[in-house]
Amino acid sequence: MSLNLILAIVVGCIFFVCIVVFAIALIYGATHQYVCFDEAFEPHGFTGENFSGFGRRYTGEVSGREASCLFPPRHRYPMKFDMSLSANHRVKVSLGASRPLLTERAWKKLDGPVPGLEDARVFTDDPGRARAVLKGRALDAARRLLFADMMRKEQSRELYLRSGEVLLRRVPPQSGYNRIGVVTAQDVQGWYADLLILAEAAEAI
């Protein structure tokens, strides 16, 4: 057996072992993350199911409204997850601080800061209604959803009031093995409580 053949076999074996180790790590990481997600969502009546391979989707109800949360597969870039709550409102608003928003091309940037949300960029199809929504308890809820607990070192957060839903998008760091981090039942309760406050405020305008 020639030396070149032996080297080829060794390199092939090393490559195969690396692929197997990577696959095992990916499956273990996803499974471990699913357990954490299940423990966070199931106490609130959400049902989890696999989504697009290694992703996870949760559906349930919050105060009689349809609620969902989508965690995309870990390998998808950019990594992000969306929490939504159904709502029936006429105003459309998008808020964020550190990256372009999905709707900023279609909607106009709000002239002047919103008191209490000076660090956020706000886009809307109706400036008067947007300012009417972002007051009182709804303003506090928006601030918590966008800025609370930033020790998680997320890349950004975005908040949307759009047709049929209120949606929070969280974009964790795009590097590191466990990029989303730990999500607790208390986190889920708080996030959806604030989304509910915003939904009710938007519907009241």
Short mmCIF file of C-alpha atoms in Angstrom, two decimals:
data_model
loop_
_atom_site.label_atom_id
_atom_site.label_comp_id
_atom_site.label_asym_id
_atom_site.label_seq_id
_atom_site.Cartn_x
_atom_site.Cartn_y
_atom_site.Cartn_z
CA MET A 1 0.00 0.00 0.00
CA SER A 2 1.44 3.33 -1.04
CA LEU A 3 2.10 6.19 1.35
CA ASN A 4 -0.28 8.48 -0.56
CA LEU A 5 -3.10 5.96 -0.18
CA ILE A 6 -2.44 5.62 3.53
CA LEU A 7 -2.49 9.40 3.96
CA ALA A 8 -5.71 9.65 1.99
CA ILE A 9 -7.35 7.02 4.21
CA VAL A 10 -6.17 8.78 7.39
CA VAL A 11 -7.42 12.17 6.18
CA GLY A 12 -10.73 10.63 5.17
CA CYS A 13 -11.15 9.01 8.58
CA ILE A 14 -10.35 12.27 10.38
CA PHE A 15 -12.86 14.14 8.21
CA PHE A 16 -15.54 11.50 8.88
CA VAL A 17 -14.93 11.67 12.64
CA CYS A 18 -15.19 15.47 12.58
CA ILE A 19 -18.52 15.28 10.73
CA VAL A 20 -19.88 12.76 13.23
CA VAL A 21 -18.76 14.85 16.22
CA PHE A 22 -20.30 17.98 14.71
CA ALA A 23 -23.60 16.19 14.05
CA ILE A 24 -23.71 14.79 17.58
CA ALA A 25 -22.97 18.23 19.05
CA LEU A 26 -25.66 19.83 16.91
CA ILE A 27 -28.29 17.27 17.86
CA TYR A 28 -27.35 17.38 21.55
CA GLY A 29 -27.38 21.17 21.61
CA ALA A 30 -30.76 21.36 19.91
CA THR A 31 -32.25 18.71 22.18
CA HIS A 32 -30.92 20.42 25.30
CA GLN A 33 -32.25 23.77 24.10
CA TYR A 34 -35.67 22.21 23.36
CA VAL A 35 -35.90 20.97 26.94
CA CYS A 36 -35.25 24.50 28.22
CA PHE A 37 -37.83 25.96 25.84
CA ASP A 38 -40.42 23.32 26.76
CA GLU A 39 -39.94 24.05 30.46
CA ALA A 40 -40.47 27.76 29.77
CA PHE A 41 -43.54 27.55 27.52
CA GLU A 42 -45.50 24.47 28.58
CA PRO A 43 -46.43 25.82 32.06
CA HIS A 44 -48.35 28.57 30.22
CA GLY A 45 -50.31 26.12 28.09
CA PHE A 46 -48.17 26.32 24.95
CA THR A 47 -47.68 23.27 22.74
CA GLY A 48 -44.27 22.77 21.15
CA GLU A 49 -43.43 21.10 17.85
CA ASN A 50 -40.33 20.71 15.72
CA PHE A 51 -39.92 23.23 12.93
CA SER A 52 -37.68 23.05 9.86
CA GLY A 53 -35.36 20.41 11.24
CA PHE A 54 -33.74 21.81 14.35
CA GLY A 55 -36.16 24.69 14.92
CA ARG A 56 -39.00 24.84 17.43
CA ARG A 57 -42.48 26.39 17.28
CA TYR A 58 -44.81 27.01 20.23
CA THR A 59 -48.50 27.84 19.96
CA GLY A 60 -51.05 28.64 22.62
CA GLU A 61 -53.40 31.29 23.97
CA VAL A 62 -52.92 34.34 26.15
CA SER A 63 -56.15 35.87 27.52
CA GLY A 64 -58.11 34.25 24.70
CA ARG A 65 -55.75 35.48 21.98
CA GLU A 66 -53.69 33.29 19.69
CA ALA A 67 -50.03 33.34 20.67
CA SER A 68 -46.98 31.81 19.06
CA CYS A 69 -43.23 31.77 19.33
CA LEU A 70 -40.85 30.60 16.64
CA PHE A 71 -37.23 29.61 17.26
CA PRO A 72 -35.54 28.96 13.89
CA PRO A 73 -32.91 26.24 13.42
CA ARG A 74 -29.65 26.99 15.24
CA HIS A 75 -27.65 27.05 12.01
CA ARG A 76 -29.81 29.69 10.33
CA TYR A 77 -28.28 33.16 9.96
CA PRO A 78 -29.14 35.66 11.20
CA MET A 79 -30.38 33.85 14.28
CA LYS A 80 -33.58 35.41 15.62
CA PHE A 81 -36.81 34.42 17.29
CA ASP A 82 -40.28 35.93 17.09
CA MET A 83 -43.05 36.08 19.69
CA SER A 84 -46.47 37.17 18.46
CA LEU A 85 -49.91 37.79 19.91
CA SER A 86 -53.05 38.24 17.82
CA ALA A 87 -54.65 41.68 17.84
CA ASN A 88 -57.28 43.60 15.91
CA HIS A 89 -56.05 47.17 15.58
CA ARG A 90 -55.75 49.83 12.90
CA VAL A 91 -52.47 51.53 13.82
CA LYS A 92 -49.20 50.14 12.47
CA VAL A 93 -45.97 50.87 14.30
CA SER A 94 -42.44 49.47 14.26
CA LEU A 95 -39.84 50.25 16.92
CA GLY A 96 -36.18 49.40 17.25
CA ALA A 97 -32.86 50.81 18.33
CA SER A 98 -29.90 49.24 16.57
CA ARG A 99 -30.77 47.84 13.15
CA PRO A 100 -33.02 48.54 10.12
CA LEU A 101 -36.63 47.60 10.76
CA LEU A 102 -38.63 45.39 8.43
CA THR A 103 -41.17 48.09 7.67
CA GLU A 104 -39.19 51.31 7.63
CA ARG A 105 -39.20 51.58 3.83
CA ALA A 106 -42.98 51.42 3.67
CA TRP A 107 -43.74 53.60 6.68
CA LYS A 108 -42.56 57.05 7.67
CA LYS A 109 -40.16 57.73 10.50
CA LEU A 110 -41.90 59.50 13.35
CA ASP A 111 -40.84 63.12 13.58
CA GLY A 112 -39.32 63.84 16.97
CA PRO A 113 -38.74 61.35 19.78
CA VAL A 114 -41.48 59.62 21.73
CA PRO A 115 -41.13 60.67 25.40
CA GLY A 116 -39.75 57.68 27.23
CA LEU A 117 -38.53 56.02 24.02
CA GLU A 118 -35.80 58.46 23.04
CA ASP A 119 -33.41 55.58 22.33
CA ALA A 120 -35.78 53.95 19.83
CA ARG A 121 -36.46 54.65 16.20
CA VAL A 122 -40.19 54.63 15.48
CA PHE A 123 -41.85 54.16 12.09
CA THR A 124 -45.59 54.27 11.48
CA ASP A 125 -48.36 54.76 8.94
CA ASP A 126 -50.24 57.10 11.32
CA PRO A 127 -48.14 59.37 13.59
CA GLY A 128 -51.12 60.55 15.63
CA ARG A 129 -52.32 57.05 16.46
CA ALA A 130 -48.76 55.88 17.14
CA ARG A 131 -48.18 58.56 19.74
CA ALA A 132 -51.61 57.87 21.24
CA VAL A 133 -50.70 54.20 21.72
CA LEU A 134 -47.23 54.80 23.16
CA LYS A 135 -48.34 56.28 26.46
CA GLY A 136 -48.86 55.08 30.02
CA ARG A 137 -48.81 51.33 30.54
CA ALA A 138 -48.25 50.65 26.83
CA LEU A 139 -45.17 52.88 26.86
CA ASP A 140 -43.81 51.03 29.90
CA ALA A 141 -44.49 47.69 28.18
CA ALA A 142 -42.69 48.80 25.01
CA ARG A 143 -39.68 49.95 27.04
CA ARG A 144 -39.45 46.63 28.85
CA LEU A 145 -39.74 44.62 25.65
CA LEU A 146 -37.09 46.67 23.88
CA PHE A 147 -34.59 47.49 26.60
CA ALA A 148 -35.10 45.46 29.80
CA ASP A 149 -32.48 42.91 30.81
CA MET A 150 -30.02 43.84 28.08
CA MET A 151 -27.37 41.91 30.00
CA ARG A 152 -28.35 39.11 27.62
CA LYS A 153 -26.13 40.94 25.12
CA GLU A 154 -28.60 40.60 22.30
CA GLN A 155 -27.72 42.11 18.97
CA SER A 156 -31.07 43.87 18.76
CA ARG A 157 -34.77 43.79 19.55
CA GLU A 158 -37.61 44.96 17.33
CA LEU A 159 -41.25 45.53 18.17
CA TYR A 160 -44.08 45.58 15.64
CA LEU A 161 -47.75 46.48 15.75
CA ARG A 162 -48.94 45.27 12.38
CA SER A 163 -52.01 43.74 10.74
CA GLY A 164 -53.46 41.06 12.97
CA GLU A 165 -50.71 40.88 15.56
CA VAL A 166 -48.24 42.44 17.94
CA LEU A 167 -44.79 40.93 17.47
CA LEU A 168 -41.49 41.03 19.33
CA ARG A 169 -38.36 39.98 17.44
CA ARG A 170 -35.20 39.27 19.41
CA VAL A 171 -31.85 38.87 17.67
CA PRO A 172 -29.24 37.23 19.93
CA PRO A 173 -25.49 37.39 19.31
CA GLN A 174 -24.52 35.75 16.03
CA SER A 175 -21.58 33.89 17.56
CA GLY A 176 -21.22 31.35 20.32
CA TYR A 177 -22.66 27.88 20.77
CA ASN A 178 -25.70 28.69 22.90
CA ARG A 179 -26.68 31.93 21.24
CA ILE A 180 -30.24 32.28 22.53
CA GLY A 181 -29.34 31.47 26.11
CA VAL A 182 -31.72 30.42 28.85
CA VAL A 183 -35.42 31.25 28.47
CA THR A 184 -37.48 30.82 31.64
CA ALA A 185 -41.20 30.51 32.35
CA GLN A 186 -40.98 33.91 34.04
CA ASP A 187 -39.52 35.40 30.84
CA VAL A 188 -42.37 34.02 28.76
CA GLN A 189 -45.00 35.29 31.20
CA GLY A 190 -43.47 38.78 31.22
CA TRP A 191 -43.04 39.05 27.45
CA TYR A 192 -46.59 38.04 26.68
CA ALA A 193 -48.03 40.19 29.46
CA ASP A 194 -46.38 43.21 27.84
CA LEU A 195 -47.47 42.19 24.34
CA LEU A 196 -51.03 41.95 25.69
CA ILE A 197 -50.83 45.47 27.15
CA LEU A 198 -49.72 46.80 23.76
CA ALA A 199 -52.40 44.88 21.89
CA GLU A 200 -55.16 46.22 24.13
CA ALA A 201 -53.81 49.77 23.90
CA ALA A 202 -53.64 49.63 20.10
CA GLU A 203 -57.18 48.26 19.87
CA ALA A 204 -58.49 51.05 22.08
CA ILE A 205 -57.30 53.79 19.68
#
